[in-house]
Every structure is written in structure tokens, then in C-alpha cells.
Amino acid sequence: MTAAEISAMQPKGVILSGGPKSVYADVAPRIDQELFATGIPILGICYGAQLLTAQLGGTVARTGRGEYGRTPLTLTAATPLFADRPSVSDVWMSHADSIVAAPDGFTVTAQSPDAPVAALEDRDRKIFGVQFHPEVAHTVRGQEVLEHFLYDACGCLPSWTHTSIIETAVEEIRAQVGDERVLCALSGGVDSAVAAALVHKAVGDQLTCVFVDTGLMRASEGEQVEQAFRRQFHVDLVHVKAADRFFSVLDGVTDPEAKRKAIGETFIRVFEEEAGRIEGARFLVQGTLYPDVIESGTKEAARIKSHHNVGGLPDDMRFDLVEPLHLLFKDEVRAVGEELGLPVELVWRQPFPGPGLAVRIVGEVTPERAEILRGADSIVVEEIKRAGLYHDLWQSFAVLLAVRSVGVMGDERTYAYPIVIRAVTSDDAMTADWARLPYDLLETMSSRIINEVPGVNRVAFDVTSKPPGTIEWE
Ligand code: XMP
């Protein structure tokens, strides 16, 4: 867009987001230079900060010392953006290039060990830049940085509430669906449950929920879904047992993206068959969240994984999608779920990926390997709950690897698979930190898994944050 087009929209401010490119790449996104002269407040984050630096005559360089994850930020000058902020605090970084010199007229307001210019501003022109990510939960008081920009620099007012989200969603669903029949892909997880509840609130018994048992669910998940939705909510629920079909399309498939595509496509075919049995079903509800949309690659964001709910869908799919959660983050979905009166244990269940255990089985997905992982996973969840940590963790689960290692059990040599325990804290899944689980708990999980799950002879604990890792292994 040109600066004139942006000005014509009369924005209160402009946020230049982070992005995967280097400002010096041939196809790096740039902004119309005139924008800087419009007087519209601008906040550049990460790539956005580097871009405004480069375009205004400062220097961005590949210093060979990027920063990833938790990083101490030291304030170097007073600024309204950091009002009341401690002089040293942790922020979340994710950058390879660094700003090494601010443009003329700018003040450097913070630095970090490997970013000499971690924040800068030209207060007169209301142009601000931060190298760190104020929008992620692991940045201490990051939200306040955004609030200061929005309320103080831009003059915005906070008027968005969970009740207003529900009212808006209900109106949009009614407008989209009219009096047609709707199917909902119910997985038992919080996203599909909240999506179903919203659609039910909007169109009542026009809704039929379908639960596809893919054979890739967690232990006893099928029964839990039946109990909650059929008995408690009296939802019209169709339970499709399709494990054989999923394992047969996954036969020999080891590439993570190929797995996701195969599962997404099979999933939707099963739905189409169910729809054929339900007179006139034209719409399909999906619990797609905003992070799923971003991480599947918008025009500019790099593709990290094609999420099952988005990239995995075949092009010739004959449903129109209803995605009432597609602009929400997980914490907002939970708040909406509580507001709608869903049971607390359901609303606070840890997230589970659409492709299920398949993306936690590195290598080939077979019924036998799924059974190994299911056994290990239920022990992890059980022990985490027993330790009272389930609700403090964003996710805690087991991963099954494809390599085998040598061990010794009962004087016998073993040659079996390792299980990796993954436990992370997060608020929105965009970033995550590995959870510092007590050693005793790790030991209990490790010995129970090896003793109780045939085919496993070793347990490892994943100590990687996101970034650079992702939460799931595939
Ligand atoms: P990653 O592994 O990308 O995961 O850090 C972020 C969050 O998304 C969940 N996840 C998925 N959810 N379909 C989903 O509905 C998917 O294909 C999918 N892949 C990952 C993951 O469990 C984590 O909470």
C-alpha cells in the first residue's frame, strides 16, 4: 500500500510486525518511505524495527550473533513505551540480523547482550522500534509495551471483551449459515468444543457433531467425548470408528508434512461420507485458531508447519467452513468457553494437535507404534496430574522416536525405542519454554514408562524452548 492509501484509512497507528526475511534480501517487504512523514504513530517489532532503521538511514547488520529465546533487556533512556518498567528485565528475542546504529534523530532506549540497539525511538515523530517481541507471553510485561503504544502514542481505547466476541461470533455464524444444516468436527479438545458450543448457541439443533476416531487419539478419549457431549450436553453425536482407514493411508509415510496432508485429507473424506448421510449438510465447523492460521503461512509469514485444520485440507473439499475461533488465541478461547458455561475440566484440557499422536510418532505410524505412544502418554499425563502440575503446563506429553538404542533389562539385551517427555509452559503456543519438572517426577515417569510399556527401553526429557524448537516434534 502507498502512504496515501494508508492515510486514507485514517489508522490510529501502524505496527510493522516481525517477519522471516532479512532487510537486505532481494524480496524483503518494504514500506512506502512517505509513511514516516504522515505523523501516524509507528511501532516496529523485530523485522519491523530493523526495516524502519534501514529505511531511515540507520544500520542493520549480520553480526553473527543472533539472539533466540529469553534475553535480558537493559533500559538506556527514559521512554513512555517502557514507563514503570524495571531497568533490567527478561524479553523474548528471535533475530539473526541486529540493529547496530540508530538513524539520525533517534534515541536508543534499550540494549541487550548481543543487540546494541534493542529499542529505539524518535518521540517527536512517534516512531518506535523494539528488537524483542512484546506480543509474546514470555516477554515480561510485554503487553504493557503494546498498551503504552496503543493508548499513549495512538490514543486508542480498550473496548473488546469476551461477551462482545461471543455476540459477534453468534451473529456472524447465523449470517453465514442461515437455516442450513451444520456439521461439527468434534475432537474432545477445547477448540472444537468451544467452536461447537458457539455454533450451537447460534443455530441450535441445525448442528450435528461428528467424532472421528482416527486411532490416533489419546487413551480413552473416545469414551470421554461420548460422555461429555452425548450424555451431558445432549448433542446429536455421530461416532465414526475409522482407525483402520487412517493407518492404511499412513502406511510407509514418514515425512511430517505428508502425514499431515494424508490425515487432513482422510479426515475430510470421512466427514464428506457422514455428510452424505445427513440430509443437506453444507457447512463444516472447525476449531481453527489464529496461531494455526499464522503458522500455516499467510502471504508473507514463512510456512513452519501446515496445520491439520488449514493446510491439510484438499482443494476440492465440498464443505463451506465455519471457523468461529479463527481470530482468537488459546487463552481467549478458554475465556469464551468458560463464559459459555462449558465444564472446567474440558475448557482447561491441554491442547492436542489435529493430526493427533501421528505428529508425535517420528517415523512410520503403525497401530503398534501408536499403542506404545498411547501407553507412555497416559503415564506422563497421569503423573503430571498427580503432581498437581497439569494446569500449570501448557502441554505435557510423550513423543516416540524412530531410532532404537541398546539397553539391558533383567539380564537381557534390549534394542528398543526411546520415549521423549515434552512439557512446556506457554500462554498462546506462539512461544513456549520447557518446563522445569522436578527430578523425582521425571524419575517416576521414566521408570513407569519402561516398566509398563513394552517396546521402550529409554526415556529422555526435551529441554528446548520455542523458538528454536516447536512444541510438537513434527
Ligand atoms: P507447534 O508444534 O507448532 O504447536 O509449536 C503449536 C500448538 O499447536 C498445536 N498443533 C496443532 N493443532 N492441528 C491443531 O489443531 C495441528 O496440525 C497442530 N499442530 C500443532 C500444538 O499441540 C501446540 O499446542
Short mmCIF file of C-alpha atoms and ligand atoms in Angstrom, two decimals:
data_model
loop_
_atom_site.label_atom_id
_atom_site.label_comp_id
_atom_site.label_asym_id
_atom_site.label_seq_id
_atom_site.Cartn_x
_atom_site.Cartn_y
_atom_site.Cartn_z
CA MET A 1 0.00 0.00 0.00
CA THR A 2 1.14 3.52 -0.59
CA ALA A 3 1.35 6.01 2.29
CA ALA A 4 -1.58 7.86 0.72
CA GLU A 5 -3.74 4.70 0.75
CA ILE A 6 -2.79 4.02 4.38
CA SER A 7 -3.55 7.62 5.41
CA ALA A 8 -6.92 7.42 3.67
CA MET A 9 -7.91 4.63 6.09
CA GLN A 10 -7.24 7.04 8.98
CA PRO A 11 -5.45 4.47 11.14
CA LYS A 12 -4.68 5.35 14.76
CA GLY A 13 -1.29 3.74 14.35
CA VAL A 14 0.72 1.25 12.34
CA ILE A 15 2.52 -1.79 13.72
CA LEU A 16 5.24 -3.20 11.50
CA SER A 17 5.38 -6.83 12.58
CA GLY A 18 8.23 -9.30 12.73
CA GLY A 19 8.96 -11.44 9.71
CA PRO A 20 11.36 -14.09 8.45
CA LYS A 21 13.27 -12.00 5.88
CA SER A 22 16.48 -10.04 6.23
CA VAL A 23 16.05 -6.36 5.33
CA TYR A 24 18.82 -6.86 2.79
CA ALA A 25 17.13 -9.78 0.99
CA ASP A 26 16.12 -9.06 -2.64
CA VAL A 27 12.44 -9.63 -1.98
CA ALA A 28 12.30 -8.18 1.54
CA PRO A 29 8.98 -6.41 2.21
CA ARG A 30 9.46 -2.63 2.47
CA ILE A 31 7.22 0.27 3.36
CA ASP A 32 6.45 3.42 1.41
CA GLN A 33 9.02 5.94 2.69
CA GLU A 34 6.33 8.65 2.74
CA LEU A 35 4.63 6.85 5.64
CA PHE A 36 7.27 8.24 8.00
CA ALA A 37 6.22 11.79 7.14
CA THR A 38 2.48 11.29 7.77
CA GLY A 39 2.66 11.69 11.56
CA ILE A 40 0.87 8.33 12.07
CA PRO A 41 2.42 6.63 15.15
CA ILE A 42 4.52 3.64 14.11
CA LEU A 43 5.79 0.71 16.18
CA GLY A 44 8.27 -1.63 14.50
CA ILE A 45 8.73 -5.05 16.11
CA CYS A 46 11.81 -7.19 15.30
CA TYR A 47 11.92 -7.15 11.47
CA GLY A 48 9.68 -4.06 11.60
CA ALA A 49 12.22 -2.26 13.81
CA GLN A 50 15.06 -3.30 11.52
CA LEU A 51 13.13 -2.17 8.48
CA LEU A 52 12.39 1.31 9.78
CA THR A 53 16.01 1.58 10.89
CA ALA A 54 17.31 0.62 7.45
CA GLN A 55 14.83 2.87 5.60
CA LEU A 56 15.58 5.88 7.81
CA GLY A 57 19.36 5.67 7.42
CA GLY A 58 20.45 3.55 10.39
CA THR A 59 22.45 0.32 10.11
CA VAL A 60 21.26 -3.27 10.33
CA ALA A 61 23.99 -5.91 10.12
CA ARG A 62 24.51 -9.64 10.26
CA THR A 63 26.81 -9.65 13.27
CA GLY A 64 26.96 -13.42 13.52
CA ARG A 65 25.47 -13.15 16.99
CA GLY A 66 21.71 -13.56 16.83
CA GLU A 67 19.59 -13.92 19.96
CA TYR A 68 16.91 -16.59 20.47
CA GLY A 69 14.62 -17.02 23.45
CA ARG A 70 14.88 -15.42 26.87
CA THR A 71 17.27 -12.44 26.90
CA PRO A 72 17.90 -9.70 29.49
CA LEU A 73 16.91 -6.21 28.32
CA THR A 74 18.59 -3.17 29.89
CA LEU A 75 16.91 0.23 29.58
CA THR A 76 19.25 3.03 28.47
CA ALA A 77 16.93 6.07 28.30
CA ALA A 78 13.53 7.07 29.65
CA THR A 79 10.61 6.44 27.25
CA PRO A 80 6.81 6.37 27.58
CA LEU A 81 6.89 2.90 25.96
CA PHE A 82 8.75 1.48 28.97
CA ALA A 83 7.10 3.58 31.71
CA ASP A 84 7.33 1.81 35.11
CA ARG A 85 9.46 -0.98 33.62
CA PRO A 86 12.36 -2.29 35.75
CA SER A 87 15.75 -1.21 34.40
CA VAL A 88 16.63 -4.85 33.65
CA SER A 89 14.02 -7.47 32.68
CA ASP A 90 13.66 -10.56 30.50
CA VAL A 91 12.31 -10.32 26.97
CA TRP A 92 11.89 -12.86 24.16
CA MET A 93 14.20 -12.43 21.20
CA SER A 94 14.30 -14.18 17.83
CA HIS A 95 16.66 -12.45 15.40
CA ALA A 96 19.72 -13.15 13.26
CA ASP A 97 20.37 -9.59 11.99
CA SER A 98 20.90 -6.79 14.56
CA ILE A 99 20.44 -3.03 14.54
CA VAL A 100 23.93 -1.65 15.15
CA ALA A 101 23.29 2.08 14.61
CA ALA A 102 20.05 4.03 15.05
CA PRO A 103 19.04 6.57 12.36
CA ASP A 104 19.77 10.29 12.96
CA GLY A 105 17.32 11.85 15.40
CA PHE A 106 16.59 8.54 17.17
CA THR A 107 17.33 7.73 20.82
CA VAL A 108 18.45 4.23 21.80
CA THR A 109 16.17 3.28 24.70
CA ALA A 110 17.35 -0.28 25.46
CA GLN A 111 20.11 -2.77 24.76
CA SER A 112 20.70 -6.48 25.26
CA PRO A 113 23.91 -8.56 25.32
CA ASP A 114 24.01 -9.04 21.54
CA ALA A 115 21.75 -6.21 20.37
CA PRO A 116 23.37 -2.80 20.95
CA VAL A 117 20.10 -1.23 19.81
CA ALA A 118 17.33 -3.36 21.33
CA ALA A 119 14.84 -0.44 21.31
CA LEU A 120 14.87 2.98 19.67
CA GLU A 121 12.53 5.88 19.12
CA ASP A 122 12.02 9.28 17.59
CA ARG A 123 9.47 10.56 20.06
CA ASP A 124 8.70 13.75 18.14
CA ARG A 125 7.70 11.76 15.07
CA LYS A 126 6.10 9.00 17.24
CA ILE A 127 8.23 6.32 15.60
CA PHE A 128 9.21 3.45 17.91
CA GLY A 129 11.09 0.21 17.36
CA VAL A 130 11.77 -2.83 19.55
CA GLN A 131 14.03 -5.71 18.58
CA PHE A 132 12.31 -8.06 21.07
CA HIS A 133 8.77 -9.45 20.84
CA PRO A 134 6.44 -7.58 23.24
CA GLU A 135 3.48 -9.61 21.90
CA VAL A 136 4.62 -12.97 23.32
CA ALA A 137 3.85 -14.10 26.83
CA HIS A 138 7.46 -14.86 27.78
CA THR A 139 8.42 -11.22 27.44
CA VAL A 140 8.00 -9.82 30.95
CA ARG A 141 5.33 -7.09 30.87
CA GLY A 142 5.34 -7.13 27.06
CA GLN A 143 1.63 -6.43 27.00
CA GLU A 144 2.31 -3.12 28.77
CA VAL A 145 4.63 -2.06 25.96
CA LEU A 146 1.80 -2.59 23.48
CA GLU A 147 -0.65 -0.82 25.80
CA HIS A 148 1.63 2.20 26.06
CA PHE A 149 1.93 2.34 22.29
CA LEU A 150 -1.81 1.89 21.69
CA TYR A 151 -3.21 4.06 24.49
CA ASP A 152 -0.49 6.70 24.94
CA ALA A 153 1.04 7.10 21.49
CA CYS A 154 -2.02 6.24 19.35
CA GLY A 155 -4.87 7.34 21.66
CA CYS A 156 -6.80 4.02 21.32
CA LEU A 157 -9.41 2.85 23.88
CA PRO A 158 -9.87 -0.78 25.08
CA SER A 159 -13.40 -1.94 24.13
CA TRP A 160 -13.03 -5.64 23.20
CA THR A 161 -14.48 -8.15 25.74
CA HIS A 162 -15.31 -11.87 25.77
CA THR A 163 -19.01 -11.10 25.76
CA SER A 164 -18.58 -8.94 22.70
CA ILE A 165 -16.60 -11.74 20.99
CA ILE A 166 -19.46 -14.21 21.63
CA GLU A 167 -22.14 -11.82 20.41
CA THR A 168 -20.19 -11.02 17.27
CA ALA A 169 -19.42 -14.70 16.57
CA VAL A 170 -23.06 -15.74 17.04
CA GLU A 171 -24.25 -13.06 14.62
CA GLU A 172 -21.61 -14.00 12.06
CA ILE A 173 -22.44 -17.71 12.27
CA ARG A 174 -26.18 -17.03 11.80
CA ALA A 175 -25.47 -14.78 8.85
CA GLN A 176 -23.18 -17.34 7.23
CA VAL A 177 -25.25 -20.46 7.86
CA GLY A 178 -28.86 -19.24 7.52
CA ASP A 179 -31.17 -22.22 8.09
CA GLU A 180 -28.85 -24.83 6.57
CA ARG A 181 -27.50 -27.86 8.42
CA VAL A 182 -24.06 -27.73 10.01
CA LEU A 183 -21.62 -30.48 10.89
CA CYS A 184 -19.04 -30.04 13.59
CA ALA A 185 -15.75 -31.88 13.79
CA LEU A 186 -15.70 -32.67 17.49
CA SER A 187 -12.37 -33.91 18.83
CA GLY A 188 -13.00 -33.59 22.55
CA GLY A 189 -10.39 -30.86 22.79
CA VAL A 190 -11.13 -27.34 23.91
CA ASP A 191 -11.05 -25.73 20.46
CA SER A 192 -13.64 -27.92 18.78
CA ALA A 193 -15.74 -27.94 21.97
CA VAL A 194 -15.86 -24.15 22.17
CA ALA A 195 -16.48 -23.90 18.42
CA ALA A 196 -19.34 -26.41 18.74
CA ALA A 197 -20.81 -24.56 21.72
CA LEU A 198 -20.69 -21.27 19.84
CA VAL A 199 -22.35 -22.77 16.78
CA HIS A 200 -24.93 -24.48 18.98
CA LYS A 201 -25.71 -21.15 20.63
CA ALA A 202 -26.11 -19.61 17.18
CA VAL A 203 -28.10 -22.26 15.29
CA GLY A 204 -29.25 -24.83 17.92
CA ASP A 205 -30.31 -28.19 16.53
CA GLN A 206 -29.26 -27.39 12.98
CA LEU A 207 -25.94 -28.72 14.33
CA THR A 208 -24.80 -32.36 14.21
CA CYS A 209 -21.47 -33.20 15.82
CA VAL A 210 -19.26 -35.91 14.37
CA PHE A 211 -16.43 -37.52 16.29
CA VAL A 212 -13.95 -39.36 14.08
CA ASP A 213 -11.91 -41.90 15.97
CA THR A 214 -8.71 -41.83 13.93
CA GLY A 215 -6.89 -44.40 16.05
CA LEU A 216 -4.51 -41.54 16.83
CA MET A 217 -6.34 -40.25 19.92
CA ARG A 218 -5.12 -40.32 23.48
CA ALA A 219 -6.10 -43.17 25.84
CA SER A 220 -9.91 -43.36 26.46
CA GLU A 221 -10.53 -40.12 24.56
CA GLY A 222 -13.40 -41.65 22.61
CA GLU A 223 -15.32 -42.57 25.77
CA GLN A 224 -14.68 -39.13 27.27
CA VAL A 225 -16.13 -37.44 24.22
CA GLU A 226 -19.21 -39.67 24.32
CA GLN A 227 -19.74 -38.93 27.97
CA ALA A 228 -19.33 -35.17 27.80
CA PHE A 229 -21.20 -34.46 24.61
CA ARG A 230 -23.85 -37.15 24.32
CA ARG A 231 -24.78 -37.52 27.99
CA GLN A 232 -24.01 -34.11 29.44
CA PHE A 233 -24.86 -31.78 26.56
CA HIS A 234 -27.35 -34.00 24.68
CA VAL A 235 -25.65 -33.16 21.41
CA ASP A 236 -26.58 -35.16 18.31
CA LEU A 237 -23.27 -37.05 18.11
CA VAL A 238 -22.12 -39.47 15.42
CA HIS A 239 -19.15 -41.60 16.48
CA VAL A 240 -17.18 -42.84 13.42
CA LYS A 241 -14.62 -45.59 14.04
CA ALA A 242 -12.09 -45.03 11.26
CA ALA A 243 -8.74 -46.16 12.71
CA ASP A 244 -8.07 -48.78 10.02
CA ARG A 245 -8.55 -46.26 7.28
CA PHE A 246 -6.13 -43.76 8.83
CA PHE A 247 -3.44 -46.37 9.43
CA SER A 248 -3.74 -47.59 5.87
CA VAL A 249 -3.19 -44.10 4.36
CA LEU A 250 -0.26 -43.60 6.75
CA ASP A 251 1.35 -46.89 5.71
CA GLY A 252 5.01 -46.17 4.85
CA VAL A 253 4.61 -42.37 5.27
CA THR A 254 7.41 -40.80 7.33
CA ASP A 255 7.60 -37.20 6.10
CA PRO A 256 5.84 -34.90 8.63
CA GLU A 257 4.14 -32.75 6.01
CA ALA A 258 3.00 -35.81 4.05
CA LYS A 259 1.50 -37.24 7.26
CA ARG A 260 -0.42 -34.05 7.94
CA LYS A 261 -1.76 -33.90 4.41
CA ALA A 262 -2.74 -37.57 4.42
CA ILE A 263 -4.54 -37.24 7.75
CA GLY A 264 -6.23 -33.95 6.86
CA GLU A 265 -7.50 -35.36 3.59
CA THR A 266 -8.73 -38.64 5.05
CA PHE A 267 -10.38 -36.72 7.86
CA ILE A 268 -12.33 -34.57 5.46
CA ARG A 269 -13.32 -37.53 3.25
CA VAL A 270 -14.77 -39.28 6.29
CA PHE A 271 -16.76 -36.14 7.02
CA GLU A 272 -18.00 -35.95 3.48
CA GLU A 273 -19.30 -39.50 3.78
CA GLU A 274 -21.06 -38.64 7.03
CA ALA A 275 -22.48 -35.51 5.44
CA GLY A 276 -23.88 -37.64 2.65
CA ARG A 277 -25.93 -39.44 5.29
CA ILE A 278 -27.18 -36.22 6.86
CA GLU A 279 -29.71 -34.50 4.64
CA GLY A 280 -28.46 -31.18 3.25
CA ALA A 281 -25.36 -30.67 5.41
CA ARG A 282 -23.38 -27.94 3.71
CA PHE A 283 -21.26 -26.35 6.44
CA LEU A 284 -18.40 -27.74 8.50
CA VAL A 285 -17.30 -26.17 11.78
CA GLN A 286 -13.60 -26.19 12.55
CA GLY A 287 -11.86 -25.06 15.73
CA THR A 288 -9.07 -23.31 13.83
CA LEU A 289 -7.25 -20.75 15.98
CA TYR A 290 -5.27 -17.72 14.93
CA PRO A 291 -1.85 -19.33 15.57
CA ASP A 292 -2.88 -22.19 13.21
CA VAL A 293 -3.69 -19.62 10.55
CA ILE A 294 -0.40 -17.75 11.01
CA GLU A 295 1.81 -20.82 11.16
CA SER A 296 0.30 -22.33 8.03
CA GLY A 297 1.78 -19.36 6.20
CA THR A 298 -0.02 -16.15 5.37
CA LYS A 299 1.24 -14.47 2.20
CA GLU A 300 4.30 -13.13 4.00
CA ALA A 301 4.83 -15.40 7.03
CA ALA A 302 7.14 -18.34 6.36
CA ARG A 303 5.48 -21.75 6.40
CA ILE A 304 6.54 -23.51 9.58
CA LYS A 305 4.10 -26.44 9.53
CA SER A 306 0.91 -26.93 7.57
CA HIS A 307 -1.62 -27.28 10.34
CA HIS A 308 -4.11 -30.06 10.00
CA ASN A 309 -7.06 -27.66 10.19
CA VAL A 310 -5.81 -25.39 7.44
CA GLY A 311 -3.09 -26.60 5.07
CA GLY A 312 -4.13 -30.24 5.30
CA LEU A 313 -7.49 -29.69 3.60
CA PRO A 314 -7.78 -30.86 0.00
CA ASP A 315 -8.62 -28.22 -2.63
CA ASP A 316 -11.75 -29.95 -3.90
CA MET A 317 -13.39 -30.12 -0.49
CA ARG A 318 -17.11 -29.59 -0.85
CA PHE A 319 -17.89 -28.01 2.53
CA ASP A 320 -18.03 -24.34 3.34
CA LEU A 321 -16.05 -23.82 6.53
CA VAL A 322 -17.35 -22.14 9.66
CA GLU A 323 -14.36 -21.11 11.78
CA PRO A 324 -15.67 -19.03 14.67
CA LEU A 325 -12.31 -19.06 16.54
CA HIS A 326 -10.02 -18.13 13.67
CA LEU A 327 -9.07 -14.74 15.14
CA LEU A 328 -8.57 -15.97 18.72
CA PHE A 329 -5.62 -17.21 20.73
CA LYS A 330 -5.93 -20.16 23.11
CA ASP A 331 -6.31 -18.10 26.28
CA GLU A 332 -9.17 -16.21 24.65
CA VAL A 333 -10.81 -19.46 23.53
CA ARG A 334 -10.70 -20.71 27.12
CA ALA A 335 -12.22 -17.48 28.42
CA VAL A 336 -15.00 -17.76 25.81
CA GLY A 337 -15.52 -21.44 26.78
CA GLU A 338 -15.95 -20.53 30.45
CA GLU A 339 -18.27 -17.70 29.52
CA LEU A 340 -20.38 -20.18 27.53
CA GLY A 341 -20.61 -22.47 30.58
CA LEU A 342 -18.56 -25.42 29.33
CA PRO A 343 -17.21 -27.74 32.09
CA VAL A 344 -13.95 -26.51 33.62
CA GLU A 345 -12.10 -29.80 33.03
CA LEU A 346 -12.88 -29.56 29.33
CA VAL A 347 -12.03 -25.88 29.00
CA TRP A 348 -8.70 -26.40 30.74
CA ARG A 349 -7.72 -29.61 28.97
CA GLN A 350 -4.28 -29.31 27.45
CA PRO A 351 -4.31 -28.73 23.69
CA PHE A 352 -3.94 -31.70 21.38
CA PRO A 353 -2.98 -31.36 17.71
CA GLY A 354 -5.49 -32.16 14.96
CA PRO A 355 -3.34 -34.95 13.46
CA GLY A 356 -3.21 -36.49 16.94
CA LEU A 357 -0.48 -38.86 18.02
CA ALA A 358 0.80 -39.10 14.42
CA VAL A 359 2.85 -35.92 14.79
CA ARG A 360 4.36 -37.31 18.00
CA ILE A 361 5.46 -40.53 16.31
CA VAL A 362 8.65 -39.67 14.47
CA GLY A 363 8.97 -42.03 11.50
CA GLU A 364 6.34 -44.55 10.50
CA VAL A 365 2.93 -44.52 12.14
CA THR A 366 1.62 -48.04 12.72
CA PRO A 367 -1.09 -49.31 15.10
CA GLU A 368 1.65 -50.95 17.21
CA ARG A 369 3.71 -47.75 17.48
CA ALA A 370 0.57 -45.72 18.24
CA GLU A 371 -0.18 -48.16 21.06
CA ILE A 372 3.33 -47.71 22.51
CA LEU A 373 2.96 -43.94 22.46
CA ARG A 374 -0.57 -44.01 23.88
CA GLY A 375 0.67 -46.10 26.83
CA ALA A 376 3.60 -43.79 27.53
CA ASP A 377 1.49 -40.66 27.08
CA SER A 378 -1.15 -41.74 29.55
CA ILE A 379 1.56 -42.34 32.17
CA VAL A 380 3.01 -38.86 31.57
CA VAL A 381 -0.41 -37.21 31.90
CA GLU A 382 -1.35 -39.28 34.95
CA GLU A 383 1.87 -38.45 36.81
CA ILE A 384 1.75 -34.76 35.86
CA LYS A 385 -1.81 -34.61 37.22
CA ARG A 386 -0.81 -36.49 40.36
CA ALA A 387 1.98 -33.93 40.92
CA GLY A 388 -0.61 -31.15 40.63
CA LEU A 389 1.13 -29.62 37.60
CA TYR A 390 -1.37 -30.33 34.81
CA HIS A 391 -2.94 -26.88 34.81
CA ASP A 392 0.36 -25.04 35.18
CA LEU A 393 1.69 -26.59 31.98
CA TRP A 394 0.54 -25.65 28.50
CA GLN A 395 1.21 -29.19 27.32
CA SER A 396 2.84 -32.31 28.72
CA PHE A 397 3.08 -35.44 26.62
CA ALA A 398 5.23 -38.23 25.24
CA VAL A 399 6.95 -38.48 21.84
CA LEU A 400 8.06 -41.73 20.23
CA LEU A 401 11.24 -41.71 18.16
CA ALA A 402 12.22 -43.84 15.18
CA VAL A 403 15.75 -44.70 16.33
CA ARG A 404 16.42 -47.58 18.67
CA SER A 405 19.08 -47.92 21.31
CA VAL A 406 20.63 -50.72 23.30
CA GLY A 407 19.66 -51.36 26.89
CA VAL A 408 19.65 -54.14 29.44
CA MET A 409 16.58 -55.39 31.31
CA GLY A 410 16.53 -58.49 33.51
CA ASP A 411 19.98 -59.52 32.28
CA GLU A 412 18.68 -59.45 28.69
CA ARG A 413 19.97 -57.12 26.00
CA THR A 414 17.19 -54.91 24.64
CA TYR A 415 17.09 -52.94 21.42
CA ALA A 416 14.07 -50.70 21.62
CA TYR A 417 12.64 -47.20 21.08
CA PRO A 418 13.17 -44.15 23.29
CA ILE A 419 10.29 -42.04 24.58
CA VAL A 420 10.88 -38.30 24.90
CA ILE A 421 8.93 -36.42 27.56
CA ARG A 422 7.93 -32.94 26.39
CA ALA A 423 6.49 -30.47 28.91
CA VAL A 424 6.15 -26.78 28.12
CA THR A 425 4.77 -23.58 29.57
CA SER A 426 3.11 -21.09 27.24
CA ASP A 427 0.17 -18.70 27.06
CA ASP A 428 -0.61 -18.81 23.38
CA ALA A 429 1.59 -21.52 21.75
CA MET A 430 3.38 -18.91 19.67
CA THR A 431 6.33 -19.21 22.03
CA ALA A 432 6.99 -21.72 24.77
CA ASP A 433 9.53 -22.59 27.40
CA TRP A 434 10.45 -26.10 28.54
CA ALA A 435 9.04 -26.81 31.99
CA ARG A 436 11.47 -27.32 34.86
CA LEU A 437 9.90 -30.58 36.09
CA PRO A 438 11.17 -31.96 39.42
CA TYR A 439 13.77 -34.75 39.02
CA ASP A 440 11.72 -37.09 41.20
CA LEU A 441 8.75 -36.70 38.91
CA LEU A 442 10.92 -37.37 35.86
CA GLU A 443 12.26 -40.46 37.54
CA THR A 444 8.78 -41.78 38.36
CA MET A 445 7.63 -41.23 34.78
CA SER A 446 10.77 -42.79 33.35
CA SER A 447 10.64 -45.97 35.41
CA ARG A 448 6.89 -46.41 34.96
CA ILE A 449 7.16 -45.98 31.18
CA ILE A 450 9.97 -48.52 30.89
CA ASN A 451 8.33 -50.99 33.24
CA GLU A 452 4.81 -50.70 31.88
CA VAL A 453 5.18 -50.01 28.16
CA PRO A 454 6.65 -52.86 26.10
CA GLY A 455 8.92 -51.67 23.28
CA VAL A 456 10.52 -48.78 25.23
CA ASN A 457 13.90 -49.04 26.95
CA ARG A 458 14.96 -45.40 27.39
CA VAL A 459 13.34 -42.08 28.37
CA ALA A 460 14.70 -38.62 27.55
CA PHE A 461 13.49 -35.14 28.52
CA ASP A 462 13.28 -32.36 25.92
CA VAL A 463 14.88 -29.08 27.11
CA THR A 464 14.20 -26.92 24.04
CA SER A 465 12.15 -23.72 24.05
CA LYS A 466 10.05 -22.44 21.10
CA PRO A 467 11.74 -20.92 19.19
CA PRO A 468 14.03 -22.55 18.17
CA GLY A 469 12.02 -25.78 18.62
CA THR A 470 8.29 -26.17 18.05
CA ILE A 471 6.08 -27.66 20.74
CA GLU A 472 5.26 -30.79 18.77
CA TRP A 473 8.09 -32.80 17.22
CA GLU A 474 6.59 -32.75 13.74
P1 XMP B 1 3.85 -26.24 17.40
O1 XMP B 1 4.28 -27.66 17.39
O2 XMP B 1 3.68 -25.66 16.03
O3 XMP B 1 2.40 -26.25 18.04
O4 XMP B 1 4.70 -25.37 18.28
C1 XMP B 1 1.71 -25.13 18.49
C2 XMP B 1 0.42 -25.59 19.09
O5 XMP B 1 -0.45 -26.10 18.07
C3 XMP B 1 -0.75 -27.47 18.30
N1 XMP B 1 -0.72 -28.10 16.98
C4 XMP B 1 -1.80 -28.34 16.22
N2 XMP B 1 -3.09 -28.13 16.45
N3 XMP B 1 -3.61 -29.01 14.33
C5 XMP B 1 -4.00 -28.48 15.50
O6 XMP B 1 -5.20 -28.32 15.71
C6 XMP B 1 -2.32 -29.24 14.03
O7 XMP B 1 -1.98 -29.74 12.96
C7 XMP B 1 -1.37 -28.89 15.03
N4 XMP B 1 -0.02 -28.98 15.09
C8 XMP B 1 0.36 -28.47 16.30
C9 XMP B 1 0.30 -27.97 19.25
O8 XMP B 1 -0.16 -29.06 20.00
C10 XMP B 1 0.58 -26.73 20.07
O9 XMP B 1 -0.38 -26.56 21.08
#
